[in-house]
Structures are given as C-alpha cells and as structure tokens.
mmCIF file of C-alpha atoms in Angstrom:
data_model
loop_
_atom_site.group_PDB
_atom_site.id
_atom_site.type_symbol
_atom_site.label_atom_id
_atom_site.label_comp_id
_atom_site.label_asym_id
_atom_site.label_seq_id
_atom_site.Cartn_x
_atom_site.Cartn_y
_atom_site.Cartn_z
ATOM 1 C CA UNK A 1 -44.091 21.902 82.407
ATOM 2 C CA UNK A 2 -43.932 18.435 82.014
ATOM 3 C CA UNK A 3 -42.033 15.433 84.238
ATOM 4 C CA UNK A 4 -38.699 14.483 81.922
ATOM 5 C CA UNK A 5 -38.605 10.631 82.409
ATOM 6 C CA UNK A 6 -34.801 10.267 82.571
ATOM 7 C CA UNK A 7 -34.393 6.921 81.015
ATOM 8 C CA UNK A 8 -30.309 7.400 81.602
ATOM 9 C CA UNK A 9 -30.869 7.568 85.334
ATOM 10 C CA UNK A 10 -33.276 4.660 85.791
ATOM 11 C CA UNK A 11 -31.438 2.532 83.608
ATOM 12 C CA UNK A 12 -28.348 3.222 85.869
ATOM 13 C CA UNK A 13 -30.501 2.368 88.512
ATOM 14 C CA UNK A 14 -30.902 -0.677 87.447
ATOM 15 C CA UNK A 15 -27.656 -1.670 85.836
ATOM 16 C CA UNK A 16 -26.256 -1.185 89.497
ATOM 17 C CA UNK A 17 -29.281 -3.744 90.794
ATOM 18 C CA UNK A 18 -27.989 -5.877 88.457
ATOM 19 C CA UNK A 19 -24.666 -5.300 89.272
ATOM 20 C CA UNK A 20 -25.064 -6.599 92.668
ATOM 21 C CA UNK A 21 -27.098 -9.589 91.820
ATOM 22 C CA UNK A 22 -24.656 -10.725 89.356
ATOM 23 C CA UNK A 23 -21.492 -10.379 91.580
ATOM 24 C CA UNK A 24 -23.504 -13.016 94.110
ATOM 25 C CA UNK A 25 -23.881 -15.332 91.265
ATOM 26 C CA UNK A 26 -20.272 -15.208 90.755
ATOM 27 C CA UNK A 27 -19.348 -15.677 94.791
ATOM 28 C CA UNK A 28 -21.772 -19.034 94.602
ATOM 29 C CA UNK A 29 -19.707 -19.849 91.345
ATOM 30 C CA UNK A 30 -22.275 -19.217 88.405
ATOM 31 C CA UNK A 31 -20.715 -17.327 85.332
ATOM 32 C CA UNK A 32 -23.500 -15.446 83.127
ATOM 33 C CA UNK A 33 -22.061 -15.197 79.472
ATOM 34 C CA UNK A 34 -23.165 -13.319 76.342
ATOM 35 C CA UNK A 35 -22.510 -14.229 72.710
ATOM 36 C CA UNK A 36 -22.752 -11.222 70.506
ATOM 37 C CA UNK A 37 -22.749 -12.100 66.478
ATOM 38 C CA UNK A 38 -22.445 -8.851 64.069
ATOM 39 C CA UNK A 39 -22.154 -9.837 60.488
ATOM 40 C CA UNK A 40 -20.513 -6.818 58.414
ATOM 41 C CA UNK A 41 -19.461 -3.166 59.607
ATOM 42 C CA UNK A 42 -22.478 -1.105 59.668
ATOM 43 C CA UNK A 43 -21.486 1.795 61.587
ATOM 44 C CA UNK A 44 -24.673 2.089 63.864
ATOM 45 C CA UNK A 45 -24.648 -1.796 64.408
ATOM 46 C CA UNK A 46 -21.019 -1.443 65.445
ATOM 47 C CA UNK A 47 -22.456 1.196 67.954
ATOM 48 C CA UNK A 48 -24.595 -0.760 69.504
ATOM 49 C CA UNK A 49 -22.879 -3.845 69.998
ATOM 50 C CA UNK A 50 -20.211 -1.080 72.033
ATOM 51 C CA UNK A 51 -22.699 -0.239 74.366
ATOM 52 C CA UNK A 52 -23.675 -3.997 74.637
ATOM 53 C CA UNK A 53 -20.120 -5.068 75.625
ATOM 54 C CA UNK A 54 -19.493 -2.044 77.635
ATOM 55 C CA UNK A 55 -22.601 -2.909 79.888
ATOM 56 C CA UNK A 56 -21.841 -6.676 79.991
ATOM 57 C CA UNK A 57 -18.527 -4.889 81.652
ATOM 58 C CA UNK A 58 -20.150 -2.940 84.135
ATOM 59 C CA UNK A 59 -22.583 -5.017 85.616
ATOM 60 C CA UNK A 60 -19.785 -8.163 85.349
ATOM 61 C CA UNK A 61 -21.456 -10.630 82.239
ATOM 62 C CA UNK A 62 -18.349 -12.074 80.083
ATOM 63 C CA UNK A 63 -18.913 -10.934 76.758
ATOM 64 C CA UNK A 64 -17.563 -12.825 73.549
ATOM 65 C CA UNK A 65 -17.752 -11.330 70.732
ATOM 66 C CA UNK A 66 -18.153 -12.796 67.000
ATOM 67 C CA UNK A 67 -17.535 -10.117 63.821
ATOM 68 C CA UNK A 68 -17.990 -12.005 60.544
ATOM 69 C CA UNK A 69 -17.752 -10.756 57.549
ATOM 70 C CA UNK A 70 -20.364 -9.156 55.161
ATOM 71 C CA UNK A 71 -19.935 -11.624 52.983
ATOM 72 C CA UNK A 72 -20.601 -14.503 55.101
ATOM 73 C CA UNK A 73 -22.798 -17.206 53.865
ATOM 74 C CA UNK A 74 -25.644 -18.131 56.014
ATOM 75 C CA UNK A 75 -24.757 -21.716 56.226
ATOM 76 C CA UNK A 76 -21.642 -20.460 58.505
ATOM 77 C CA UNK A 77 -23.619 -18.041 60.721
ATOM 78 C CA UNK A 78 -25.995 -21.181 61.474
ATOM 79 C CA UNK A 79 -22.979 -23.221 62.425
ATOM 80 C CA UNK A 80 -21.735 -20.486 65.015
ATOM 81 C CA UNK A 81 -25.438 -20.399 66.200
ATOM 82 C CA UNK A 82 -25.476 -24.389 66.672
ATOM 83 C CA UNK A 83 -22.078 -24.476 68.395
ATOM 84 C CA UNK A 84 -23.158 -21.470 70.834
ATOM 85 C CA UNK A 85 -26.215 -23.277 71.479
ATOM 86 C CA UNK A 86 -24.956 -26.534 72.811
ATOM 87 C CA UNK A 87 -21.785 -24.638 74.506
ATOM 88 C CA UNK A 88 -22.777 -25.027 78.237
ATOM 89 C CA UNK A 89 -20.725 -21.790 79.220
ATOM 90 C CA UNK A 90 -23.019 -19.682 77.067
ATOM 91 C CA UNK A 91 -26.176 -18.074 78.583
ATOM 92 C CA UNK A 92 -27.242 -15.834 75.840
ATOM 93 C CA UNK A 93 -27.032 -15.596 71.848
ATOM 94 C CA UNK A 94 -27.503 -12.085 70.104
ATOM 95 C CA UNK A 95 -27.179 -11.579 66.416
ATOM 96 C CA UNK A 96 -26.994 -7.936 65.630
ATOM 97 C CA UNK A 97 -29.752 -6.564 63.570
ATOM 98 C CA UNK A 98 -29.965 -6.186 60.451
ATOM 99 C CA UNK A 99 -28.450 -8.856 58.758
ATOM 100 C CA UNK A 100 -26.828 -9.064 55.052
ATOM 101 C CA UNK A 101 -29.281 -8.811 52.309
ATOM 102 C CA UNK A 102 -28.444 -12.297 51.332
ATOM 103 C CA UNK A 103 -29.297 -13.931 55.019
ATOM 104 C CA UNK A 104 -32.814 -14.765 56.129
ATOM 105 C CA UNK A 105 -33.302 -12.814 59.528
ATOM 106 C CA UNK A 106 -35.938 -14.726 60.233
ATOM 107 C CA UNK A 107 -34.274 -18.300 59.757
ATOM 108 C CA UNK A 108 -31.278 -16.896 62.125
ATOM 109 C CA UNK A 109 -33.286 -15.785 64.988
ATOM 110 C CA UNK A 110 -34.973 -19.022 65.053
ATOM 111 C CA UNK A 111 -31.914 -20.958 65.134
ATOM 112 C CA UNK A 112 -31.365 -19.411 67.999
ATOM 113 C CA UNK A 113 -32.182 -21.320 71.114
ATOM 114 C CA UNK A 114 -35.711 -20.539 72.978
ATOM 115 C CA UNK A 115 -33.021 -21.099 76.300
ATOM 116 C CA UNK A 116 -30.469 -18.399 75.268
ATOM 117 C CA UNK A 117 -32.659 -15.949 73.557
ATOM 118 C CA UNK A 118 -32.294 -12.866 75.274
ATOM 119 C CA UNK A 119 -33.612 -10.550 72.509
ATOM 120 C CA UNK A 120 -37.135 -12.043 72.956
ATOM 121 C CA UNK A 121 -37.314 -12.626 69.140
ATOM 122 C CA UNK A 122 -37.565 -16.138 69.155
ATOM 123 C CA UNK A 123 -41.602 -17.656 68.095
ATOM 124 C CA UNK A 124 -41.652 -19.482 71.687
ATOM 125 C CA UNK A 125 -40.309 -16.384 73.575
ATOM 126 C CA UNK A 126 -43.031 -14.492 71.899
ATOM 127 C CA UNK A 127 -45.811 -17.530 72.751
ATOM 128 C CA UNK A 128 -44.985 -17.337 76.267
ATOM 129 C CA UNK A 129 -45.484 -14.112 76.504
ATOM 130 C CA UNK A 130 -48.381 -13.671 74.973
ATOM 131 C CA UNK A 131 -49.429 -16.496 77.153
ATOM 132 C CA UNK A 132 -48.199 -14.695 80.129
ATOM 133 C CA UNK A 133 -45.761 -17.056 81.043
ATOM 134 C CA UNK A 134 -42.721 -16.569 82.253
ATOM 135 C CA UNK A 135 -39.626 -15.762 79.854
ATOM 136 C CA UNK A 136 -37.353 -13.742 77.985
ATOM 137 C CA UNK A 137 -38.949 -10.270 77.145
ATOM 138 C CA UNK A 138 -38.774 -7.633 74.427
ATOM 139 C CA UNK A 139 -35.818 -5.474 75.631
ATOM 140 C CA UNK A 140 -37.113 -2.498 74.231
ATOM 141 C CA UNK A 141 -41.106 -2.582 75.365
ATOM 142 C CA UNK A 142 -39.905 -4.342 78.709
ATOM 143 C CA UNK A 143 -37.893 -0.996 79.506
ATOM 144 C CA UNK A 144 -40.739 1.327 79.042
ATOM 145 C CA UNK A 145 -42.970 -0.703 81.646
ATOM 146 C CA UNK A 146 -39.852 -0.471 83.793
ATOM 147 C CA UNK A 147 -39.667 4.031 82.744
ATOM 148 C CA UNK A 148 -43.386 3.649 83.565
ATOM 149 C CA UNK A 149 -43.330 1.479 87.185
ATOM 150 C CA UNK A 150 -39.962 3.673 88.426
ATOM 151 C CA UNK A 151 -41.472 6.975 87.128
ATOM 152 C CA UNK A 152 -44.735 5.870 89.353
ATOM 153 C CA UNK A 153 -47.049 6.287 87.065
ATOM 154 C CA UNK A 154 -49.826 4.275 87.175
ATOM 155 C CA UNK A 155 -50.735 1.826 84.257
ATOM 156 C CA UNK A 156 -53.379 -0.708 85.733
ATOM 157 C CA UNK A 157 -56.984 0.467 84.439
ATOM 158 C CA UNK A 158 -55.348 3.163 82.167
ATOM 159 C CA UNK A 159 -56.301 3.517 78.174
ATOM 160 C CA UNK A 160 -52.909 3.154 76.518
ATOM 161 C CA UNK A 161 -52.747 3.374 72.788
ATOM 162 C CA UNK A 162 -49.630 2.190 71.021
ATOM 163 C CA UNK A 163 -48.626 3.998 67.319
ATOM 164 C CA UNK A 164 -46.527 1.091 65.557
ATOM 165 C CA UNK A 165 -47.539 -2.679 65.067
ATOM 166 C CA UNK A 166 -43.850 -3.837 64.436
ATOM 167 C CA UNK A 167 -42.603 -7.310 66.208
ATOM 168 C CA UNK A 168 -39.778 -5.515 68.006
ATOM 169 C CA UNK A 169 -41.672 -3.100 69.210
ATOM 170 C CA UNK A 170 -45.790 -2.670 69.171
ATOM 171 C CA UNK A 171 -46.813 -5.647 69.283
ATOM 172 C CA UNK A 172 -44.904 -6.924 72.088
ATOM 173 C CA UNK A 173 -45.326 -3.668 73.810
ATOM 174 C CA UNK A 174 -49.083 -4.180 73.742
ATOM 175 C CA UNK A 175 -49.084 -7.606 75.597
ATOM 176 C CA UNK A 176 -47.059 -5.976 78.627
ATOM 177 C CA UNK A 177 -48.923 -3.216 78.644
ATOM 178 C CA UNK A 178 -52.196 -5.853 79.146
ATOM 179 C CA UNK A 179 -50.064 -7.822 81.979
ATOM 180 C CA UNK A 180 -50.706 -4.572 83.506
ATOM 181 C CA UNK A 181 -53.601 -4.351 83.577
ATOM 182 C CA UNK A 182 -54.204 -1.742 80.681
ATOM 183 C CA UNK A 183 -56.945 -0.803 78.478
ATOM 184 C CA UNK A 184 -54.648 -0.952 74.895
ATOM 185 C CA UNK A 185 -55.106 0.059 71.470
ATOM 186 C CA UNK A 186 -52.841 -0.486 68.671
ATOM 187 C CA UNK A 187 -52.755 2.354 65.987
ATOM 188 C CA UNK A 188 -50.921 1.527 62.256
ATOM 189 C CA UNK A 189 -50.802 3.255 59.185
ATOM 190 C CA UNK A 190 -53.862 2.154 57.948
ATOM 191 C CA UNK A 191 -55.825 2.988 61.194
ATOM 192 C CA UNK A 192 -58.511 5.592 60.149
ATOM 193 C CA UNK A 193 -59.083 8.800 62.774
ATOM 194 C CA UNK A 194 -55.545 8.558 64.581
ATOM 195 C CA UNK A 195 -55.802 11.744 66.175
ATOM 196 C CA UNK A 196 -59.257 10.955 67.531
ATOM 197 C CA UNK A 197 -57.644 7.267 68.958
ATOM 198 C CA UNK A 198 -54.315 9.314 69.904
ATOM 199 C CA UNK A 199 -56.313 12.039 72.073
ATOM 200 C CA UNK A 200 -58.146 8.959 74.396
ATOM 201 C CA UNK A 201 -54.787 7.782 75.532
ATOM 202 C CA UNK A 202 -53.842 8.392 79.114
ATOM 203 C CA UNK A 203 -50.027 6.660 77.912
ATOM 204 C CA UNK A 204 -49.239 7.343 74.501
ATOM 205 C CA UNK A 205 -46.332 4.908 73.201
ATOM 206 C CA UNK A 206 -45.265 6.646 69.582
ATOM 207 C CA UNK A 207 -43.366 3.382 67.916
ATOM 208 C CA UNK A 208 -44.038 4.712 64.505
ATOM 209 C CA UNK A 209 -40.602 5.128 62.576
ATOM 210 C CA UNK A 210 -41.645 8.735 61.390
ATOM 211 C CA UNK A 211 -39.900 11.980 62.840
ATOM 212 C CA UNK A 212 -41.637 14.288 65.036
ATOM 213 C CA UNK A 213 -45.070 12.780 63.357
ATOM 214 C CA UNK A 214 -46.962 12.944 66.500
ATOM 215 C CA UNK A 215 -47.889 16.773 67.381
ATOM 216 C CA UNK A 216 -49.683 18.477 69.830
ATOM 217 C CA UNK A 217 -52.982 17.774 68.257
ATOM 218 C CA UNK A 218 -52.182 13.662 68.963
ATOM 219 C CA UNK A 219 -52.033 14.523 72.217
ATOM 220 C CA UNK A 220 -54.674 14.462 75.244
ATOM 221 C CA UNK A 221 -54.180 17.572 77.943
ATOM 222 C CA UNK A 222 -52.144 15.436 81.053
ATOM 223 C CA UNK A 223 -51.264 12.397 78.985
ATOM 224 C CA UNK A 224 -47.900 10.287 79.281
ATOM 225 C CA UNK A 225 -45.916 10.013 76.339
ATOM 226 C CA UNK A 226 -43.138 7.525 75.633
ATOM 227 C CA UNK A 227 -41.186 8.147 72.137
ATOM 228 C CA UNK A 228 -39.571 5.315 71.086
ATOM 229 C CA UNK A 229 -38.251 6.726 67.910
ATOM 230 C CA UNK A 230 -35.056 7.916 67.103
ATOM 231 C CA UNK A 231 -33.653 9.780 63.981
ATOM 232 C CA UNK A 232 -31.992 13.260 62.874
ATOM 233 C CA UNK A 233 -33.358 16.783 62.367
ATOM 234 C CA UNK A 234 -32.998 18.883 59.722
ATOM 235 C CA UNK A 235 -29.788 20.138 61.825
ATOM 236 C CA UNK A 236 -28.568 16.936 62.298
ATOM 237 C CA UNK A 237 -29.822 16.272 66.378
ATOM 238 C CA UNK A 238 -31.373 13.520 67.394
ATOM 239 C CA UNK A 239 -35.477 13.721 67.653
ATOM 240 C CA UNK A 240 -38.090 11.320 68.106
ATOM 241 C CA UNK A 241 -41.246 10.205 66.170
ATOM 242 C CA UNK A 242 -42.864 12.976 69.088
ATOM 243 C CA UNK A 243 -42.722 16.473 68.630
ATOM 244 C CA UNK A 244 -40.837 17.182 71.654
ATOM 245 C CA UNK A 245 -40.951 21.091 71.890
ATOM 246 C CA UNK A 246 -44.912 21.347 71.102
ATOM 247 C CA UNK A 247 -46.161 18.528 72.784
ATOM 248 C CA UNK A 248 -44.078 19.093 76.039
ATOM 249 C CA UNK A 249 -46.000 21.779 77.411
ATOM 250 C CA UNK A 250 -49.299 19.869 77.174
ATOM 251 C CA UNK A 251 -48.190 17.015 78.788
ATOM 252 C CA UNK A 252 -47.807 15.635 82.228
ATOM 253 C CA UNK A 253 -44.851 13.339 81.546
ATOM 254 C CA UNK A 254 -42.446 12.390 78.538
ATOM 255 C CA UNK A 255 -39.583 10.858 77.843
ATOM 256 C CA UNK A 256 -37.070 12.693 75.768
ATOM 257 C CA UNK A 257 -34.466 11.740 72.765
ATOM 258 C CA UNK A 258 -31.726 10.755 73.284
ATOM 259 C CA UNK A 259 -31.838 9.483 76.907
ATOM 260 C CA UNK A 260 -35.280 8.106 77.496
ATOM 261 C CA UNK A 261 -36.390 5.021 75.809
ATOM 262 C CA UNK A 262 -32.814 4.234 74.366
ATOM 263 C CA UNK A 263 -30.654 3.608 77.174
ATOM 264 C CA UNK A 264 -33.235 0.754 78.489
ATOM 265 C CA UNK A 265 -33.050 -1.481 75.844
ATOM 266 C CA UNK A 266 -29.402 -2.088 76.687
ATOM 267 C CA UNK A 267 -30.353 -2.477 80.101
ATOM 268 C CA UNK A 268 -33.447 -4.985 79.714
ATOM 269 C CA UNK A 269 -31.201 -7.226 77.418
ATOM 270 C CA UNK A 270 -28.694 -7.307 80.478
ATOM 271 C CA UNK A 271 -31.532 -8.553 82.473
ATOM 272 C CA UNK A 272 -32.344 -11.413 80.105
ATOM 273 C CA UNK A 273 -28.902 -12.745 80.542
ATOM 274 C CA UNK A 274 -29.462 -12.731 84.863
ATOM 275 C CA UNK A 275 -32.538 -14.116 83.896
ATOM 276 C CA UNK A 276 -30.936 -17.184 82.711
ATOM 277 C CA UNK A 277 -29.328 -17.868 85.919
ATOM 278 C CA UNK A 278 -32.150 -16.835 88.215
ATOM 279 C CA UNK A 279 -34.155 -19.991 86.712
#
C-alpha cells in the first residue's frame, strides 16, 4: 500500500510557519499586501481567487481585491497594473488566469513588476531561476519540492522524469527539480517510447492535462508519483492525469486528487508575498 502524501496537511503546516513569521513582521511594523486582479466571472477563477483571499486571511497578508469586467479593454487593466506597481504599500500583483479572449496574457504578466511578481510568471523571475538565483518561484512546482522535502523523500541523485513541458508547470518544475540535485527528463506529446522513459523514473511528476492517462504500465515498481492534474470522472469526482486506483498499489508514495498537489499552490504563492519582505 502506498504512502498518501497529504498535501492538505503539509500545506497547513506551512501556512501556520508562515503565520508566525508574518505576525513578527507586523510587531516590527512591516505590512505584506496582495493585489489580486480577476477580469470577468469565470466560476473556477472566482474559486480560486476565494481560496487566495481566504489564505491571505489566515496567515495575516491584507488582501485587495480588483474584479473588472469581462469586457474590459486591456489598456485599463495595464493602468491598474502601473498604479499597483509604483504603490509602495503593495508587495505583490496577481492577475487571475485566464484572461479575456481579447487581452494578451502575455503582455499583462509582463507588465507586471519583476519586484511584485509572486506568480513567478514574469521573463526575469523565470531567468533567475533558471540561473539559480534567488527569487520568486513557480507556486505550483515550488510546492511539490516542498510535498517531496516534508514527505522525506529523497530527490538529490534521483532520475525524475516530468510528463508536461508547459511554463506554469514542467518546465519550471524541471529547473527545481535540478537545484536538487536530480537526474530530470522532460516527457511531451511528441516524446517517442513514454512508457519506456516513464518506467526509469524514481519521481514521476504527471503535468500532462489528460485524465487518468498515466496507468500502471507508466509506472516503475517503488516509484514516487506526484499528479498535478485535476479534472472530472465520468461520475463527476475529481481525478488526476494518474490513474489513482491502479497505480496505487505499485507504488511507494503518491499524492492524491483533490488534496495533494492543489492545496500547495495557494500556499507557495503566500510565501512569495513573505518573500518580499524577507529581502
């Protein structure tokens, strides 16, 4: 029987780290702030941004909030951006993804300032870490290192291969995985022999977008498996881009959907706004 990595409990874990940290910011009289920007009322956006507020409440980040409308031009969203930018009392700018058909994502996020980037998006947040150096990281592949590290599961000298090649996702997932110390592969549609590249992997990180694509037959006997994907079933649960209920047997530890990967992105963005005070 597999390990369940319980990505609800260590992201508690450290939401209450954070917690502490940021209440003796406030006693030496630093604020940490968050802009979040949602343009139009999709439902799961409007989700997300939820959660976002209600852990900027917990762990004691101000939160101010910006809904526009869907029909918004882009001219106007780049003016909010400026004037968050050279506000002093902001820390960190998020735009909620995706954007109106009629808005360049990629013009937005890189209006947004390298300082006050806290999704990692930005082309110098992705330089520097690339480069190593130190800045804002990809919430999402930043809390699987932290599943991995708090799970104790060794990553240094391991051969980790990564199914997805997205910029959210695989591609920044790959360069923490080689700050580790990791032997890493990245796997893509167009990569021939997956299974054969699936079955070396000691960690096996399924980024794919494609439900339950990644059977037992993916798998190595003992691996670690991280499923980053999330979508519904025929019966209308949420599953992963993993198999859960043939690959968990086979397995020495996984992470299962809901409450494994998901709950750390939240978390890692919360420590990108600390991170802004730290420095």
């Amino acid at each position: 029987m597999a390990k369940l990595i319980d990505g609800k409990k260590i992201a508690q874990e450290i939401k209450d780290e954070l917690k502490e940290e940021v209440s003796r910011f406030k006693e030496a009289g630093r604020k940490i702030s968050l802009a979040v920007i949602q343009v139009g009322n999709d439902a799961a956006s409007s989700v997300y941004v939820n959660n976002k507020k209600k852990a900027c409440e917990y762990i004691g980040i101000e939160s101010l909030s910006y809904q526009l409308a869907a029909d918004t031009v882009q001219e106007e969203l780049l003016k909010l951006i400026t004037t968050l930018n050279e506000d002093e009392q902001v820390n960190g700018i998020l735009v909620q993804l995706p954007l109106p058909e009629h808005m360049d994502e990629d013009t937005i996020l890189k209006a947004i300032s390298p300082k006050k980037d806290v999704d990692g998006f930005h082309p110098i947040s992705v330089g520097r870490l690339w480069l190593g150096e130190k800045g804002f990281l990809s919430c999402t592949p930043a809390g699987v290192i932290q599943l991995l590290k708090r799970s104790n599961i060794e990553i240094e000298g391991k051969e980790c291969v990564i199914v997805g090649r997205s910029n959210i996702v695989g591609k920044p997932m790959a360069a923490l995985l080689l700050r580790e110390n990791a032997t890493v592969t990245i796997a893509h549609s167009k990569t021939k022999n997956l299974q054969e590249i699936t079955k070396r992997a000691d960690i096996l990180i399924a980024a794919v977008g494609k439900k339950k694509m990644i059977t037992a037959e993916y798998v190595k006997e003992g691996a670690v498996v991280i499923d980053v994907g999330i979508h519904r079933d025929e019966n209308n649960r949420l599953c992963g881009d993993v198999d859960f209920e043939a690959v968990e047997d086979k397995v020495l530890a996984i992470t299962p959907v809901p409450g494994g990967v998901g709950p750390m992105t939240i978390v890692m963005l919360m420590d990108n706004c600390v991170e802004t005070v730290r420095n």
